[in-house]
mmCIF file of C-alpha atoms in Angstrom:
data_model
loop_
_atom_site.group_PDB
_atom_site.id
_atom_site.type_symbol
_atom_site.label_atom_id
_atom_site.label_comp_id
_atom_site.label_asym_id
_atom_site.label_seq_id
_atom_site.Cartn_x
_atom_site.Cartn_y
_atom_site.Cartn_z
ATOM 1 C CA MET A 1 -0.159 0.071 -0.022
ATOM 2 C CA THR A 2 1.095 3.328 -1.028
ATOM 3 C CA LYS A 3 1.525 5.423 2.626
ATOM 4 C CA ILE A 4 -0.712 9.172 2.046
ATOM 5 C CA GLN A 5 2.734 11.951 1.349
ATOM 6 C CA LYS A 6 2.388 15.179 2.756
ATOM 7 C CA THR A 7 3.967 18.240 2.943
ATOM 8 C CA ASP A 8 4.694 19.331 6.228
ATOM 9 C CA GLN A 9 2.928 22.466 5.646
ATOM 10 C CA GLN A 10 0.150 20.474 4.421
ATOM 11 C CA TRP A 11 -0.104 18.897 7.735
ATOM 12 C CA ARG A 12 0.091 21.200 9.879
ATOM 13 C CA ALA A 13 -3.575 23.154 8.370
ATOM 14 C CA GLU A 14 -5.090 20.096 8.285
ATOM 15 C CA LEU A 15 -4.190 19.173 12.221
ATOM 16 C CA THR A 16 -5.168 20.875 14.552
ATOM 17 C CA PRO A 17 -1.206 21.913 17.237
ATOM 18 C CA GLU A 18 -2.469 18.849 19.844
ATOM 19 C CA GLN A 19 -3.462 16.371 16.575
ATOM 20 C CA TYR A 20 0.485 17.683 14.924
ATOM 21 C CA ARG A 21 2.375 17.167 17.806
ATOM 22 C CA VAL A 22 0.456 13.442 18.348
ATOM 23 C CA LEU A 23 0.597 12.332 14.665
ATOM 24 C CA ARG A 24 3.673 14.180 13.061
ATOM 25 C CA GLU A 25 6.258 14.707 15.646
ATOM 26 C CA LYS A 26 5.948 11.865 17.286
ATOM 27 C CA GLY A 27 4.097 13.291 20.556
ATOM 28 C CA THR A 28 2.118 11.632 24.122
ATOM 29 C CA GLU A 29 -1.129 13.005 25.234
ATOM 30 C CA ARG A 30 -0.971 13.166 29.043
ATOM 31 C CA PRO A 31 -2.939 10.950 31.197
ATOM 32 C CA PHE A 32 -6.251 10.340 31.651
ATOM 33 C CA THR A 33 -6.381 14.238 30.070
ATOM 34 C CA GLY A 34 -7.815 12.576 26.292
ATOM 35 C CA GLU A 35 -11.625 12.915 25.028
ATOM 36 C CA TYR A 36 -11.909 9.490 24.386
ATOM 37 C CA ASP A 37 -9.987 7.264 27.791
ATOM 38 C CA HIS A 38 -13.473 7.001 28.797
ATOM 39 C CA ARG A 39 -15.444 6.488 25.834
ATOM 40 C CA PHE A 40 -17.601 4.036 25.376
ATOM 41 C CA GLU A 41 -19.488 4.520 22.083
ATOM 42 C CA PRO A 42 -20.206 2.416 19.919
ATOM 43 C CA GLY A 43 -18.183 2.892 16.982
ATOM 44 C CA THR A 44 -15.238 3.030 14.350
ATOM 45 C CA TYR A 45 -12.028 4.746 15.663
ATOM 46 C CA ARG A 46 -10.180 6.043 12.750
ATOM 47 C CA CYS A 47 -6.917 7.852 12.257
ATOM 48 C CA ALA A 48 -7.570 11.850 12.630
ATOM 49 C CA GLY A 49 -4.333 12.469 9.946
ATOM 50 C CA CYS A 50 -6.205 10.234 7.046
ATOM 51 C CA GLY A 51 -9.172 8.777 7.967
ATOM 52 C CA ALA A 52 -8.056 5.276 7.906
ATOM 53 C CA GLU A 53 -9.881 2.589 10.326
ATOM 54 C CA LEU A 54 -8.120 1.649 12.984
ATOM 55 C CA PHE A 55 -10.078 0.444 15.634
ATOM 56 C CA VAL A 56 -13.448 -0.455 16.593
ATOM 57 C CA SER A 57 -15.053 0.192 19.271
ATOM 58 C CA ASP A 58 -15.866 -3.349 20.166
ATOM 59 C CA ALA A 59 -12.325 -4.121 20.702
ATOM 60 C CA LYS A 60 -12.328 -1.465 23.368
ATOM 61 C CA PHE A 61 -11.003 -1.648 27.094
ATOM 62 C CA ASP A 62 -10.353 0.347 30.020
ATOM 63 C CA SER A 63 -7.557 -0.688 31.601
ATOM 64 C CA GLY A 64 -7.060 2.286 33.494
ATOM 65 C CA CYS A 65 -4.142 3.195 31.840
ATOM 66 C CA GLY A 66 -4.957 6.701 31.232
ATOM 67 C CA TRP A 67 -5.380 6.347 26.952
ATOM 68 C CA PRO A 68 -7.838 4.789 24.947
ATOM 69 C CA ALA A 69 -6.803 0.925 24.946
ATOM 70 C CA PHE A 70 -7.909 -1.542 22.179
ATOM 71 C CA TYR A 71 -6.408 -5.206 21.796
ATOM 72 C CA GLY A 72 -6.671 -5.798 18.988
ATOM 73 C CA PRO A 73 -6.901 -3.356 15.530
ATOM 74 C CA ALA A 74 -9.664 -3.595 12.657
ATOM 75 C CA ASP A 75 -7.501 -5.155 10.598
ATOM 76 C CA ALA A 76 -4.277 -6.784 10.878
ATOM 77 C CA GLU A 77 -2.955 -4.305 7.929
ATOM 78 C CA ALA A 78 -4.177 -1.115 9.282
ATOM 79 C CA ILE A 79 -1.344 -0.835 11.712
ATOM 80 C CA ASP A 80 2.347 -0.343 11.971
ATOM 81 C CA GLU A 81 4.494 -1.414 14.271
ATOM 82 C CA GLU A 82 8.190 -0.683 14.821
ATOM 83 C CA SER A 83 10.904 -0.779 17.952
ATOM 84 C CA ASP A 84 10.955 2.964 20.164
ATOM 85 C CA THR A 85 14.294 3.231 22.149
ATOM 86 C CA SER A 86 13.016 6.963 22.676
ATOM 87 C CA PHE A 87 13.538 7.180 26.524
ATOM 88 C CA GLY A 88 16.074 4.725 28.058
ATOM 89 C CA MET A 89 12.808 1.803 27.705
ATOM 90 C CA THR A 90 11.979 -0.363 24.900
ATOM 91 C CA ARG A 91 8.369 -0.290 23.422
ATOM 92 C CA THR A 92 7.070 -1.246 20.416
ATOM 93 C CA GLU A 93 5.307 2.120 17.974
ATOM 94 C CA ALA A 94 1.839 1.392 16.756
ATOM 95 C CA MET A 95 1.201 4.018 13.729
ATOM 96 C CA CYS A 96 -1.165 4.275 10.960
ATOM 97 C CA ALA A 97 -0.023 2.189 7.844
ATOM 98 C CA ASN A 98 -2.161 4.360 5.132
ATOM 99 C CA CYS A 99 -0.143 8.049 6.516
ATOM 100 C CA GLY A 100 2.630 7.004 8.786
ATOM 101 C CA GLY A 101 0.981 8.605 11.817
ATOM 102 C CA HIS A 102 1.959 7.706 15.425
ATOM 103 C CA LEU A 103 -0.962 6.908 17.356
ATOM 104 C CA GLY A 104 0.422 5.508 20.753
ATOM 105 C CA HIS A 105 2.501 2.045 21.802
ATOM 106 C CA VAL A 106 1.519 -1.834 22.091
ATOM 107 C CA PHE A 107 2.232 -3.373 25.335
ATOM 108 C CA PRO A 108 1.921 -7.714 25.933
ATOM 109 C CA ASP A 109 -0.122 -6.419 28.993
ATOM 110 C CA GLY A 110 -3.889 -6.917 27.780
ATOM 111 C CA PRO A 111 -6.826 -8.737 27.182
ATOM 112 C CA HIS A 112 -7.923 -11.996 25.795
ATOM 113 C CA PRO A 113 -7.956 -12.244 22.708
ATOM 114 C CA THR A 114 -4.562 -11.268 21.536
ATOM 115 C CA GLY A 115 -3.106 -9.896 24.676
ATOM 116 C CA LEU A 116 -2.061 -6.701 23.642
ATOM 117 C CA ARG A 117 -3.091 -2.986 24.348
ATOM 118 C CA TYR A 118 -2.670 -0.792 21.704
ATOM 119 C CA CYS A 119 -2.351 2.221 24.334
ATOM 120 C CA ILE A 120 -3.153 4.591 21.691
ATOM 121 C CA ASN A 121 -3.676 8.735 21.961
ATOM 122 C CA SER A 122 -7.295 10.319 21.363
ATOM 123 C CA ALA A 123 -5.691 13.287 18.928
ATOM 124 C CA ALA A 124 -4.713 10.368 17.143
ATOM 125 C CA LEU A 125 -8.523 9.319 17.064
ATOM 126 C CA LYS A 126 -11.622 10.278 15.452
ATOM 127 C CA LEU A 127 -14.850 8.218 16.927
ATOM 128 C CA GLU A 128 -17.365 7.769 14.253
ATOM 129 C CA GLU A 129 -19.986 6.312 16.223
ATOM 130 C CA GLU A 130 -22.866 4.066 15.196
#
């Protein structure tokens, strides 16, 4: 799949400052401050940068971590992952496969059926309610 390619100026024009900081500069929201941390309405969570379908509400759970948490993506092809060794720790970064936007991180402490916790910034998401 060809990723969406935009200039820095185009991203800045299309995203809010917080969305830009998270999606394009790999920023992180403060815990328990994001719009979707404690929302559980049925729907589809899309990338705030490009609109790609990333997660469905059925996979969302309250992990208590301070960010929206999902046990798996809507489709295995929706998320790209790579090793992140910033801040003196090793983590798995989750990115939108369509536009390359930083979403958050994946941890091996989630519930069944995957055992994974996709810890995602609210600023990287747009909820399309059912």
